[in-house]
Amino acid sequence: MKDATIKLDETLLEAIQDLSLTARHLVNGFLLGQHRSALRGISQEFVNYRPYMPGDPLKDVDWNVWARSDHYFVRQFRHESNFRGYLVLDASRSMDFGEGATNKFVYARLLAACLASLMLSQMDAPGLAIIGRGGRVDWTPPSTRTDQIDRLFHQLGTTCADGKTTGLGDISLLTEDCRRRSLAIWITDGFFDPEEGRELLLQLRLRDMDVLVFHLMHREEIDPPFDGEVLLTDSETGEEMIVDGKQLRRDYAPRLTAFLEEIEGLCLGLEAHYCRIITDEPLDEALHRYLAVRDLL
Amino acid sequence: MTLVNVFLFSLGVLAIAAPLWVHLRLGRVKKRAVVSTLRLMRATPQSSKSPRRFVDIPLLLLRSLILLLLALGFGRWLIPGLRGDHTREYAVFVLDVSGSMQAQNGGARVWDEARERSLEALGKLDLSSRVALVLSPAGLDRPTWISPAEAIRRVKALDAGYGTNRLGISLREGTRLLAEMPDDFPKVIHVVSDFQRSALAGIDGTTIPAGVTLELTKAGPERLSNRGVAVTVASAGITDLGTYSFTDLAEGTLRLEENGAARTLTIAPGQEAVRISHAGKKGTWITRKMESNETDAIAADNTAWDVFQAQEPIPFWLWEPEGEVVVAPSQDASMPEQRSSRSRSKLQPAVASPHAYDQASYYIRRALQPATEEDAEAASRYRPVLLTEGNLGTAIDQPVTAESPGLLVLPGRKKLAGPLPALAKRLIDHGGAVVFFAGSGLDPATFNAGFGQVAGVTLGAAEPCKLAPALEVITESNPLLGSLDGQSRHQLAKVALTTRFPIELKQGAIALVSYADGVPFIVEQRVGKGRAYFVNTSADREWGDWAASAQLFVPALHLLCARAVGEDSASATRGPVMAGEPVTLQLPVAFAGKSLKAGGGTYPVDAEGRVPGVIFEKPGVNELVMDNGAKVGWVAANFPPGESLLETYPEPVVRQRLESLRQNTGGSSVRWESEELGGLAWRICLGLAALLMMIEPIIANRRATV
């Protein structure tokens, strides 16, 4: 698995402006190290034979071949997914923090694109909901159509983190569409109203959806680099506050810990999967976490 | 900066406090940052805002440095130590406050420029320097060593006076003051002057010691136009001449105000003087004010003053043989009252024709009454009456009255007609006087026979005189010539006298002045109230140069004639008084030991009645009052004529003259102010401050961005 580490090379990102190319490049590289069997599933479409291995279910043995050749072969079929992946992207203004590739929204878009690409490669149906824009929700329903990836990439490429956290948005359309088992992947920085976040997670869980929360944090949000007195401005509300660097470092750590525990507790309390990611970390951690959750479905 | 000076101390505190305040003020929002949310932040408690803490010390130091450099750069006028050319020295400032400094130069006075330059030079001195202000001419205050700040205060309050710049005296005073000080700091004499030619006149006797630097600052232009009436009054007393000369007055009019009565005098082109007699009603004080209508550089010299106590006219017989002198008609039409008071036939001024005149009588007449065709007014009390062979009989028959001539002057001529001894004896018998002059035409035998008894001398044959000096030392106590100033007495003793008579004095005759070998030069014989005088040289140039030298002959002849007619010349003696110049006043001995109030000061009267060192600050008429209120007379002070000329020496000449005064010849220690190196320190301060001010925003923005 170590070989499949995806490095977020800034020069690469700058050279490849197209989000889809970037996502595909990253996902293909990631898949090279994966075990192929995991991609096989139950389907009516024959793919190949392979010798019988101890442990294989006997129902998969092709007895006609055994009758003609006196050897046991197992029939393989293309996996046909009934899985829907709902990518919920937080586009509030607080996501636009950090420089270059470590910018939270840049990281989130790329993560969403990679997940969408990964889903389609696994014959899953990805959908995209962009929330956190003052109650407005940009909704792209899940689909396995070949042009779905293009729509998603276009949607991701044209979205900016300019919304406000107040009002995560009405996701009734999204939840009503959930008729089969599906996975909702919420990519957010957690700076939302706790009650609204709880309401959103609750709605998703009530639809029998598995929820995976990617909690993005910038390194400077973990360890603020301020020194001396600094005038801080809230990116969403414009509120200003003068803080002292030294005192901030003393007070910030417990407040951050409480905040992270609050978000994680919220997720775990509603049986949602929680994954905290620092934006200067490799992207494959998030993809592995996705696959792990995916396998549980 | 010093704690002693409150102002500079406050300035220093301000220079320190200002950048701190600015830094704290700007430091409130010095760094800005945008964060995702403030939910995790906590505002700095209020207690940490006040007192504010100093953050970003390098930026604070940078701002402090900028302000300090600016303060130093612009504070160079207040902080002498900042400038590159500042020095700690013993500085004597010789300030020219003479009358010429009042000249207007383009709307401002030369003194204003000199004062500014002086203050500028004083401002360059270190605070620990010592300064002495020597005024030229010196006033009543004696210079002392003071601080530069005190010197600046005094110079600001100083104004130009009306006296004559005596640079030599001032330099000697400056060197004397510097000699009092130790040699731990440089010694400099700053001379701030317009360097008039008259100022350098008496400078040759001055010596500048080694180690003393002369620093010259010239104020005013090379030359200004001035057409003043700078009047020289040859006043009553020794010469008894009322002569008012003026400088550069081409033509125009003069307004003469005499005891309130005004009239206008017309000045012809080329005329340099007017002569108006001091004759009048005896004992009356007369004040004359002469004003020119010129507008020129110096206004103060356009008015001249004279005050005198009028004396009665003194008619005298002057022996002129018939046919050698022509009588010229009167030319003055502006003085009808005076002309009518004279006898047209006898009292008219006589002018010798160019082809026939007697030199001796001409010299005598012009010395006692120098009237000319241009200004036929009588310029002295002496009114010559020509005595010829034609009117000799009339003169003898004329009754002796107060108005008739009581003095007979006889040049040494061949023709000493028969009735002349009788006239001389008659005059002496009636209290008159006779003055005899020797000469080549005088026959000793004839003289001894006719006048020997009257004159009190017996003449021998004429003999050459080769003495040098010709006369004995004439002291101040000489009964005849003692009232002359020392220089005049000294020069008179050295005058060339080539021929004389050996003289034997008769009983009662005394020699007032003698030759160096004891032969009488002037003999006095008193007979009753009458007096006879014999002058043992000619009144022309045959036996010497005395009569041809007006400066020596005229005063001496006036003194002789005054003595002859019984006037006390010493008590009436007073020369021209110049404003700002110390003069010695002579008062009656009765006032000895008392105090005289004059010119704004009080002066003691010594045992001989003299009051030395009296200074009249401004031109005008000043009353002399004793401390008990008794009024003893008047004195007129005038603007010095030398200060009206406004002619300055070029810079190299002044430099060379002053360099010649130095005791050592190695190198030149005389420098002009323009040669000083300008201080570079303040320029560097301002330049560096400007550079840092450009850099500061960049640094501040960089450090404020997180």
CSV table of C-alpha atoms in Angstrom, one decimal, chain A residues 94 97 104 191-192 221 226-227 229 231-235 239 241-244 247-248 251-252 255 259, chain B residues 27-45 48-49 52-53 55 706:
chain,number,residue,atom,x,y,z
A,94,SER,CA,-14.1,29.3,5.6
A,97,PHE,CA,-8.1,29.1,3.7
A,104,LYS,CA,-8.8,23.5,2.1
A,191,PHE,CA,-17.0,25.3,10.9
A,192,PHE,CA,-20.7,25.1,10.8
A,221,GLU,CA,-5.5,25.9,12.0
A,226,PHE,CA,0.9,34.3,15.0
A,227,ASP,CA,3.4,36.2,17.0
A,229,GLU,CA,-0.6,41.2,18.6
A,231,LEU,CA,-5.8,41.7,14.2
A,232,LEU,CA,-7.7,38.6,13.0
A,233,THR,CA,-10.6,38.8,10.6
A,234,ASP,CA,-13.3,36.1,10.3
A,235,SER,CA,-13.4,35.0,6.7
A,239,GLU,CA,-15.7,40.1,12.4
A,241,MET,CA,-10.6,40.4,16.9
A,242,ILE,CA,-7.2,41.5,18.3
A,243,VAL,CA,-5.4,38.6,19.8
A,244,ASP,CA,-2.0,38.1,21.3
A,247,GLN,CA,-1.7,34.0,24.6
A,248,LEU,CA,-3.4,32.5,21.6
A,251,ASP,CA,-5.6,29.1,24.8
A,252,TYR,CA,-6.0,27.7,21.3
A,255,ARG,CA,-10.2,25.0,22.4
A,259,PHE,CA,-13.8,21.5,18.8
B,27,GLY,CA,1.3,49.1,16.8
B,28,ARG,CA,-2.3,48.5,17.6
B,29,VAL,CA,-3.1,47.0,14.3
B,30,LYS,CA,0.3,46.3,13.0
B,31,LYS,CA,-0.4,42.7,11.9
B,32,ARG,CA,-3.5,41.5,10.1
B,33,ALA,CA,-4.6,38.0,9.2
B,34,VAL,CA,-7.7,36.4,7.9
B,35,VAL,CA,-8.7,33.1,9.5
B,36,SER,CA,-11.5,30.7,8.8
B,37,THR,CA,-13.4,31.4,11.9
B,38,LEU,CA,-12.9,33.2,15.2
B,39,ARG,CA,-14.8,30.5,17.1
B,40,LEU,CA,-11.6,29.1,18.4
B,41,MET,CA,-10.0,32.5,19.2
B,42,ARG,CA,-10.2,34.5,22.3
B,43,ALA,CA,-9.6,38.2,22.3
B,44,THR,CA,-6.7,39.6,24.2
B,45,PRO,CA,-7.8,40.7,27.6
B,48,SER,CA,-2.8,43.5,28.2
B,49,LYS,CA,-3.6,46.5,26.2
B,52,ARG,CA,0.8,48.6,25.8
B,53,ARG,CA,3.7,46.4,25.3
B,55,VAL,CA,6.4,44.7,20.1
B,706,VAL,CA,1.4,37.3,8.7
